[in-house]
PDB file of C-alpha atoms in Angstrom:
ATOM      1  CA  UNK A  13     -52.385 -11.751 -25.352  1.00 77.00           C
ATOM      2  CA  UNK A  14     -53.853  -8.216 -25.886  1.00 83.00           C
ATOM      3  CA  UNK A  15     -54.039  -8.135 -21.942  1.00 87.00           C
ATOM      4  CA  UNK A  16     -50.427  -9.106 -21.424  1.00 89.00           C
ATOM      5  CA  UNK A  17     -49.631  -6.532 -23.753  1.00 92.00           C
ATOM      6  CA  UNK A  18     -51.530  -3.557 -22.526  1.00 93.00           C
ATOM      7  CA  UNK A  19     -49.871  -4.641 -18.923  1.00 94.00           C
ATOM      8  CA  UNK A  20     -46.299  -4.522 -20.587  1.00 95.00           C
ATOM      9  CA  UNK A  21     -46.795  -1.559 -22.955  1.00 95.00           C
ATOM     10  CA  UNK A  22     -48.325   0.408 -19.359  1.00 96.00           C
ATOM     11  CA  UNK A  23     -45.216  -1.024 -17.684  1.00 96.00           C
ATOM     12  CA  UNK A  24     -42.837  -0.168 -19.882  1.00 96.00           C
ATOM     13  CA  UNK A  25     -43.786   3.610 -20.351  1.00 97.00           C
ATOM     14  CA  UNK A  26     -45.114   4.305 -17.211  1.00 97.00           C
ATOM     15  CA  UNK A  27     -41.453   2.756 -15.369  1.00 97.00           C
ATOM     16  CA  UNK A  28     -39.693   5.068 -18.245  1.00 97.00           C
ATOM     17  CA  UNK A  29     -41.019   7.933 -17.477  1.00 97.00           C
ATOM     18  CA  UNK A  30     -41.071   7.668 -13.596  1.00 97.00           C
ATOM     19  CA  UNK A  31     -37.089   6.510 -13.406  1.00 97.00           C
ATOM     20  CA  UNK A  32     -36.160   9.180 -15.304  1.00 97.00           C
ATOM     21  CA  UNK A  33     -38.313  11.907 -13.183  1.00 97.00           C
ATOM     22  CA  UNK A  34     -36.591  10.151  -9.782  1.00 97.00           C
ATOM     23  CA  UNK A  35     -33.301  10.627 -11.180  1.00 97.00           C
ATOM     24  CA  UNK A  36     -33.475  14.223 -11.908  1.00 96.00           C
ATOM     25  CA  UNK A  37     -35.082  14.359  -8.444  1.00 95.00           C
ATOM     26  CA  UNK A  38     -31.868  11.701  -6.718  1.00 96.00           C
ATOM     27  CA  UNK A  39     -29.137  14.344  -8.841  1.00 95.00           C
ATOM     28  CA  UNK A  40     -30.469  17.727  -7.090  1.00 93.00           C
ATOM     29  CA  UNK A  41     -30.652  16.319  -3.846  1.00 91.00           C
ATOM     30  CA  UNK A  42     -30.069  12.382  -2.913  1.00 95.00           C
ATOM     31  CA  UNK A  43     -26.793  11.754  -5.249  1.00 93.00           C
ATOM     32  CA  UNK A  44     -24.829  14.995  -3.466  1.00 93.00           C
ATOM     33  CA  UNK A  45     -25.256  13.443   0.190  1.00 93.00           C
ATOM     34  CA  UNK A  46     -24.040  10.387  -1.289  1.00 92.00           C
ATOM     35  CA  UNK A  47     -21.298  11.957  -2.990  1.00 90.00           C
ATOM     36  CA  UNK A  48     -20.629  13.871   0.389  1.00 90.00           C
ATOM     37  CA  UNK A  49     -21.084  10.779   1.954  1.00 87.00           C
ATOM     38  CA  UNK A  50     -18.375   8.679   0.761  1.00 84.00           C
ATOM     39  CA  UNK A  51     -16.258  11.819   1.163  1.00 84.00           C
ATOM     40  CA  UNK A  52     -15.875  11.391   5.157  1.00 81.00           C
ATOM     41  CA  UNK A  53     -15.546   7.810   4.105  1.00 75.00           C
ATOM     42  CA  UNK A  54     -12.225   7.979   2.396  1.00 76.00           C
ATOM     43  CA  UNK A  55     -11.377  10.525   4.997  1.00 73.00           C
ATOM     44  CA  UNK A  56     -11.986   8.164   7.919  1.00 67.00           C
ATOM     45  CA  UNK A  57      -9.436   5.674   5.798  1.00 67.00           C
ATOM     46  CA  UNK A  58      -5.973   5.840   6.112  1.00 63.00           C
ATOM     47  CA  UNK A  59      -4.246   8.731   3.689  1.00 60.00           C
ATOM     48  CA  UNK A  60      -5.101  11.927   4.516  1.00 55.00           C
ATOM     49  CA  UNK A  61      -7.691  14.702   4.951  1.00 59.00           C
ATOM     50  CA  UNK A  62     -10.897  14.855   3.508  1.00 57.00           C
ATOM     51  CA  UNK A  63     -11.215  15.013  -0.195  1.00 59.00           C
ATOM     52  CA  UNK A  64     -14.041  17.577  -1.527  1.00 58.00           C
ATOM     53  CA  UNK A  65     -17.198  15.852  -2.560  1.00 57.00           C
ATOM     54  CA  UNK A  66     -18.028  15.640  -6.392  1.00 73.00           C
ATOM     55  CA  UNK A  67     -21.181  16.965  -8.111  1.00 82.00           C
ATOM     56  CA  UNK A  68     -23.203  13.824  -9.800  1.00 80.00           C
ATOM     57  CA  UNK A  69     -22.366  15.352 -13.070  1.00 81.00           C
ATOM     58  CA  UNK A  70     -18.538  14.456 -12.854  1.00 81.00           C
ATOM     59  CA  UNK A  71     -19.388  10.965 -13.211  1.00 84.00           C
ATOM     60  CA  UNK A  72     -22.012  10.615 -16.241  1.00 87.00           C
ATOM     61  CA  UNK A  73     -21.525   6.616 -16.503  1.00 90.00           C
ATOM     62  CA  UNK A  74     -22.696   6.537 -12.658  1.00 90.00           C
ATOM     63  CA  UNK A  75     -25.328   9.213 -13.542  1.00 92.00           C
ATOM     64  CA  UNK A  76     -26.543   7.099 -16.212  1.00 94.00           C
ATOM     65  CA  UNK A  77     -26.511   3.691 -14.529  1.00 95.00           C
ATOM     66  CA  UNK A  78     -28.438   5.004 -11.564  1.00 95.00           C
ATOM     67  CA  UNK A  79     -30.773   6.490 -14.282  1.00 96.00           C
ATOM     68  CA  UNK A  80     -30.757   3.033 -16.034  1.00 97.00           C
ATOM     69  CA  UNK A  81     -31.696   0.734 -12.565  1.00 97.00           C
ATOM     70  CA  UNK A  82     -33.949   3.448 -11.682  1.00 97.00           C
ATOM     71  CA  UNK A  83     -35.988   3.006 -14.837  1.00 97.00           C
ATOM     72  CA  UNK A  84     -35.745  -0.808 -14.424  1.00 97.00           C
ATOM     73  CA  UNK A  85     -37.082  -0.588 -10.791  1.00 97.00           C
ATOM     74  CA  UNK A  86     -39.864   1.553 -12.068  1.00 97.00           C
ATOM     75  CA  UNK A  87     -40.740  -0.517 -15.091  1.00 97.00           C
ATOM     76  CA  UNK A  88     -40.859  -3.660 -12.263  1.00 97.00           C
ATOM     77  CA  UNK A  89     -43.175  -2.141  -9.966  1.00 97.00           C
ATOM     78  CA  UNK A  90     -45.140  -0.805 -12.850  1.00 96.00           C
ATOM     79  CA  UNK A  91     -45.662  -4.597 -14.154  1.00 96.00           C
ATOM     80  CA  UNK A  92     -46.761  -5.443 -10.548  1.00 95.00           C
ATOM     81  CA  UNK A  93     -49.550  -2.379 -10.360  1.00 96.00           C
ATOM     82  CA  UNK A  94     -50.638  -2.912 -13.598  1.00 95.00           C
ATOM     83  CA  UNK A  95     -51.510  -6.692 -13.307  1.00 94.00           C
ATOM     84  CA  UNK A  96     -52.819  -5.451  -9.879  1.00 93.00           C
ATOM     85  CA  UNK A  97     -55.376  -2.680 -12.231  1.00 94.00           C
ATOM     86  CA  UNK A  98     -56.066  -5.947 -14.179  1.00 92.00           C
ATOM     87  CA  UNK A  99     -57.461  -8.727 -10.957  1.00 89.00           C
ATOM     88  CA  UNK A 100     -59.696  -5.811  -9.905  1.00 88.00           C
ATOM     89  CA  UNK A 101     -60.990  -4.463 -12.528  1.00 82.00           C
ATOM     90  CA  UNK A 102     -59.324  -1.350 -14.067  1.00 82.00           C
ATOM     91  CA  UNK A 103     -57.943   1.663 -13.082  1.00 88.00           C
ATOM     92  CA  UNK A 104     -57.320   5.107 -14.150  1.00 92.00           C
ATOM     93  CA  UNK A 105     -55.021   8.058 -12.963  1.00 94.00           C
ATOM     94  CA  UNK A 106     -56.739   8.665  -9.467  1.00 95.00           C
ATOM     95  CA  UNK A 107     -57.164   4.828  -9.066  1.00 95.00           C
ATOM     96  CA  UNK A 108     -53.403   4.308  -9.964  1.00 96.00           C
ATOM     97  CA  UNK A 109     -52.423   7.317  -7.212  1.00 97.00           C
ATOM     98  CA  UNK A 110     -53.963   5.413  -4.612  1.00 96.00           C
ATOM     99  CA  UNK A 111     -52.064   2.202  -5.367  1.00 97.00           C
ATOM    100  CA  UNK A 112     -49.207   4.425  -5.923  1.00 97.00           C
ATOM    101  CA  UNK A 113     -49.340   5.318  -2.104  1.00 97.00           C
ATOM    102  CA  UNK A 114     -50.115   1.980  -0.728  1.00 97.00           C
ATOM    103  CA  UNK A 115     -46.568   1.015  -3.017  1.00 97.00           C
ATOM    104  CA  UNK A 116     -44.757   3.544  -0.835  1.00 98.00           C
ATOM    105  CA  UNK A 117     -46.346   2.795   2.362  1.00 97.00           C
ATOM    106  CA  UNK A 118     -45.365  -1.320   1.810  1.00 97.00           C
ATOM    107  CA  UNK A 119     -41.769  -0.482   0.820  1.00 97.00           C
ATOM    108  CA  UNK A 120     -40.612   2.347   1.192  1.00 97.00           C
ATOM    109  CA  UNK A 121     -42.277   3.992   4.459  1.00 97.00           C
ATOM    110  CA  UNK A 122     -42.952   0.711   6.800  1.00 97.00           C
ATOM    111  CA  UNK A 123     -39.247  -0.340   5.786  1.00 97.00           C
ATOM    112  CA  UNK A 124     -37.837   2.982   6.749  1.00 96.00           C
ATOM    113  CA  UNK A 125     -39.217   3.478   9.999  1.00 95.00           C
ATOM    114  CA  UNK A 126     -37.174   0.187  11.525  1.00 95.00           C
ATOM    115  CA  UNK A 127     -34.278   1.285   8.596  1.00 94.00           C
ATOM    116  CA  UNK A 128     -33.884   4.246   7.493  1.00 93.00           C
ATOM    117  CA  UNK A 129     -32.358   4.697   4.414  1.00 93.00           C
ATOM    118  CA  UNK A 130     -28.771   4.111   4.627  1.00 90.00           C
ATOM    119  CA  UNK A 131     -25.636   6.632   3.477  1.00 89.00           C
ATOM    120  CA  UNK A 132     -22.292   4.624   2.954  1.00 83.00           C
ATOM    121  CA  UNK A 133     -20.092   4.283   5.490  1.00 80.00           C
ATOM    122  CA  UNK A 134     -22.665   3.768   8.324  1.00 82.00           C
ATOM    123  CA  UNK A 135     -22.500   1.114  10.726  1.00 83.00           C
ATOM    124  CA  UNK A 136     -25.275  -1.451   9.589  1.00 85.00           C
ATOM    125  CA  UNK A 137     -26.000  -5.006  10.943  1.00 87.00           C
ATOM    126  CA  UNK A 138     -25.765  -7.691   8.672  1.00 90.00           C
ATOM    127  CA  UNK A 139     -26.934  -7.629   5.566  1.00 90.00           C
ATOM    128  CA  UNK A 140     -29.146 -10.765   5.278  1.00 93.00           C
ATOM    129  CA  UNK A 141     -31.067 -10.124   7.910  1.00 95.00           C
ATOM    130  CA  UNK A 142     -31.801  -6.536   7.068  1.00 95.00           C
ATOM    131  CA  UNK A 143     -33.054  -7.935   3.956  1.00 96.00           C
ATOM    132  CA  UNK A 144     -34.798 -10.691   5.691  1.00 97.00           C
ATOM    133  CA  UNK A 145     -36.633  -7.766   7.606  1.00 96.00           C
ATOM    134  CA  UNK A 146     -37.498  -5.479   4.689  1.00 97.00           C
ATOM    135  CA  UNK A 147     -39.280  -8.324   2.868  1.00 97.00           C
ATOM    136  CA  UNK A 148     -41.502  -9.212   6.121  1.00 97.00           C
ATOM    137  CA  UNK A 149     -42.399  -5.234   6.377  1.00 97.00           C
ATOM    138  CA  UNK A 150     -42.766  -5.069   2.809  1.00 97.00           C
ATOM    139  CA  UNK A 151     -45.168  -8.299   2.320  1.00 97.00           C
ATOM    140  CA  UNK A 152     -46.683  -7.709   5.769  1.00 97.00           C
ATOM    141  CA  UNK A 153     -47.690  -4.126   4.791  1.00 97.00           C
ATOM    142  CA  UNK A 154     -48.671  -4.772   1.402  1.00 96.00           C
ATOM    143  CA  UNK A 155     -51.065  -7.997   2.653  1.00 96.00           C
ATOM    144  CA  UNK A 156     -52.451  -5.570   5.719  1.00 96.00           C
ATOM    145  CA  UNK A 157     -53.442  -2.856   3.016  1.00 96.00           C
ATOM    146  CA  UNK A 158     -54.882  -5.434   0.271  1.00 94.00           C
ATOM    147  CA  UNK A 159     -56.999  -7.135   3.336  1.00 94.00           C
ATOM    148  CA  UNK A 160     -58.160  -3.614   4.370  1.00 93.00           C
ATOM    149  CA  UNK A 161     -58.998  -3.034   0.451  1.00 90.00           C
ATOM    150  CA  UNK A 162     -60.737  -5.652  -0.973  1.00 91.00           C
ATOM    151  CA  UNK A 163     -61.723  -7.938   1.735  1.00 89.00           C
ATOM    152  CA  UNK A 164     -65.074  -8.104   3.582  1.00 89.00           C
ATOM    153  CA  UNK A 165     -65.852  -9.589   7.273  1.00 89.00           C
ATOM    154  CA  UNK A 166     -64.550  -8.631  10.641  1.00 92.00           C
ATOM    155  CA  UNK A 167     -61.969 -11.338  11.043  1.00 91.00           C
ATOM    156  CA  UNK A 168     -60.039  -9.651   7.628  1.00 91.00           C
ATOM    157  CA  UNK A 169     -60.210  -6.704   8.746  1.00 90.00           C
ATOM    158  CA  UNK A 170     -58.964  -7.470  12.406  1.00 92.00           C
ATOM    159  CA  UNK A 171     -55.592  -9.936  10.165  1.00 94.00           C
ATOM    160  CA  UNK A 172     -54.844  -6.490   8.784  1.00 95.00           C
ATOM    161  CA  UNK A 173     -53.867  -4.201  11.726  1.00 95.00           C
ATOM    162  CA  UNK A 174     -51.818  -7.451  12.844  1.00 95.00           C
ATOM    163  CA  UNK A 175     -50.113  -7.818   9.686  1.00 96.00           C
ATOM    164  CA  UNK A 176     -48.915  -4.254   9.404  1.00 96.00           C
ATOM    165  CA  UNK A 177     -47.760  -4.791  12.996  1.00 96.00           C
ATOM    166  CA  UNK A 178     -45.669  -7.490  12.997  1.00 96.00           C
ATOM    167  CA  UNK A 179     -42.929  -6.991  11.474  1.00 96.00           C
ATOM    168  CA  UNK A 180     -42.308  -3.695  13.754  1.00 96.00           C
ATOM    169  CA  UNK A 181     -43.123  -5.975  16.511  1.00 96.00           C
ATOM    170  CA  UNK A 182     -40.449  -8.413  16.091  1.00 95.00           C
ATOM    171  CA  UNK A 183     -38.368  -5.601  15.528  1.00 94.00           C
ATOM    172  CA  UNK A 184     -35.610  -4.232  12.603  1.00 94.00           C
ATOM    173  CA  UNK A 185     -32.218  -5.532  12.693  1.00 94.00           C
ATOM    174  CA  UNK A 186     -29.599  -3.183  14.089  1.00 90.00           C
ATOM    175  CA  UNK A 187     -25.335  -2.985  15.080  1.00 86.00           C
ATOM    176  CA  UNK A 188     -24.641  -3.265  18.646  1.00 79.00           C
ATOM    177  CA  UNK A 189     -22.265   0.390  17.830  1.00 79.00           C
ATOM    178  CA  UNK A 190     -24.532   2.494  15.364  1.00 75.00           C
ATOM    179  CA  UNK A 191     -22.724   5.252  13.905  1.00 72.00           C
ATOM    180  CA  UNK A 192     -20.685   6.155  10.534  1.00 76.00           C
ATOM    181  CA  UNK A 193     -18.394   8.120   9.237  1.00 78.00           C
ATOM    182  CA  UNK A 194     -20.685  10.804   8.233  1.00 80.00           C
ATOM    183  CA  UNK A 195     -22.253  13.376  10.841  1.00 87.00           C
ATOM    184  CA  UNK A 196     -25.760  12.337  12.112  1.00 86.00           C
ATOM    185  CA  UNK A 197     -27.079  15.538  10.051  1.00 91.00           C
ATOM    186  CA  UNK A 198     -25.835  14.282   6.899  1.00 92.00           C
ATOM    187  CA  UNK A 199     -27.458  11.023   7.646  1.00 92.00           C
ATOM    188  CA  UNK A 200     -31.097  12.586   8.875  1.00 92.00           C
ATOM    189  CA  UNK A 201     -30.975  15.006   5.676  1.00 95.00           C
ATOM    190  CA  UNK A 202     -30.402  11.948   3.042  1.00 95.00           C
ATOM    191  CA  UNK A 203     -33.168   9.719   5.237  1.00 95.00           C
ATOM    192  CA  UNK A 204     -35.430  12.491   4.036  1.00 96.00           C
ATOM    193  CA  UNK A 205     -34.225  13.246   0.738  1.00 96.00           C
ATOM    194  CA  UNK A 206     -34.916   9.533  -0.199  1.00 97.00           C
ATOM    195  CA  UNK A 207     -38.111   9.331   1.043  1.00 97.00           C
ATOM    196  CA  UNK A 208     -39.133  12.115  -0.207  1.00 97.00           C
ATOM    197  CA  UNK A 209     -37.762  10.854  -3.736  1.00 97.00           C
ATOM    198  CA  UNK A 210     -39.802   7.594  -2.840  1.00 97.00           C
ATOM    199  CA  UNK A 211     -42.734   9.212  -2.489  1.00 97.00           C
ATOM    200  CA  UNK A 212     -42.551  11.550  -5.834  1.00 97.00           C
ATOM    201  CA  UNK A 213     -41.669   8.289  -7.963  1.00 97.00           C
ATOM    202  CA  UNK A 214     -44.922   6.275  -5.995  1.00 98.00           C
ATOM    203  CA  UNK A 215     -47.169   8.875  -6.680  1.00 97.00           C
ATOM    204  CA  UNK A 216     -45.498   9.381 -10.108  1.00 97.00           C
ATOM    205  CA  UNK A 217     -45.944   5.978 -11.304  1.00 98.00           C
ATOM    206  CA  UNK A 218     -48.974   5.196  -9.385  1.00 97.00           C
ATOM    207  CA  UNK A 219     -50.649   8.011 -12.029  1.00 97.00           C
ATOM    208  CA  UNK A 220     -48.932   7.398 -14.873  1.00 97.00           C
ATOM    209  CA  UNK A 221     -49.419   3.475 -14.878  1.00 97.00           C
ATOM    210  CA  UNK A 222     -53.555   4.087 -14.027  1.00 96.00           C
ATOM    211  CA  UNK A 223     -53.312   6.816 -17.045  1.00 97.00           C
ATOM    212  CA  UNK A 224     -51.484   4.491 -19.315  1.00 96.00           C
ATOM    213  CA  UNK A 225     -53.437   1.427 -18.509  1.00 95.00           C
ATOM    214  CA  UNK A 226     -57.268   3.494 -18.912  1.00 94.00           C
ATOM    215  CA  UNK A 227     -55.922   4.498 -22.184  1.00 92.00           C
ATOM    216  CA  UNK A 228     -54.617   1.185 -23.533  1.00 90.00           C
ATOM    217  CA  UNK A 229     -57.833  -0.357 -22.826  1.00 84.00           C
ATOM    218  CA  UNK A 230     -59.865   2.647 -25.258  1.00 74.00           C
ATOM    219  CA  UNK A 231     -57.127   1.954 -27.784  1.00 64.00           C
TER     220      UNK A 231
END
């Protein structure tokens, strides 16, 4: 019980703290090109020009559901790195940045590079197989890493470079007209923007779970 509880307690303020740090980060940069987003997309709908885009903060229920999934999200992956501190043996704040960037490499970055992080209003193929495809890359990547980790022998090691190549291999799903209503700019500058916020919450919560869990276990 103690164990379940230093897991959950590391979790809980570890996901808190991290959701709340990406949505500062998603409201100065990711939630605008969304806003601006869905701008062209009632513009490319019938009934007249362009509306301007919002700021996030004319909308504070959005602003504070997007704060409220991100901090769920968070609190998720922090009860999967923490039981992950607790089969190997521990962890601390440099330990938990580390796992923090394998996190983003298995799904955020391997995801991204067959799809990029969509805005709304672009052209997409259908949705169950692009989330058929991001849980391959994700599970793929995430077993390639762990063999490279904690395995030993040459046939683990050799799985591993296969794993993180196969879902790329088969391929990402994609329309047969991409495109959207927004320019190709706007798309390429939120694509960033939200890996860049992917990255800052890994690393964040990576830290923060190792820091959390270290100090738990002194307590």
């Amino acid at each position: 019980m103690a164990a379940f509880r230093r897991i959950l307690f590391t979790a809980a303020l570890a996901g808190l703290l991290s959701g709340l740090a990406l949505t500062a980060v998603q409201t100065l940069r990711v939630i605008p090109l969304i806003l601006q987003a869905e701008s062209y997309e009632r513009a490319a709908s019938p009934g007249g020009p362009r509306p301007p885009a919002q700021t996030p903060w004319a909308d504070p229920g959005r602003l504070a559901l997007t704060a409220l999934a991100n901090a769920l999200a968070a609190t998720g992956f922090g009860l999967a790195l923490a039981a992950g501190f607790s089969l190997t043996g521990g962890a601390s704040a440099r330990v938990g940045v580390l796992w923090g960037l394998a996190g983003f490499a298995a799904f955020s970055l391997a995801p991204a590079l067959g799809l990029p992080p969509e805005l709304p209003g672009a052209q997409a193929a259908p949705l169950g197989q692009r989330q058929l495809w991001w849980l391959l890359t994700a599970a793929a990547t995430a077993g390639g890493l762990g063999l490279l980790a904690f395995t030993e022998g040459i046939a683990w090691k050799l799985l591993a470079p296969a794993l993180l190549a196969l879902p790329h291999l088969i391929g990402a799903p994609h329309p047969a007209q991409p495109g959207g209503a927004a320019p190709a700019a706007l798309q390429r500058a939120f694509a960033a923007a939200s890996l860049l916020s992917s990255a800052l919450l890994w690393l964040l919560l990576g830290g923060l779970s190792g820091f959390f869990y270290q100090r738990l276990g002194r307590a």
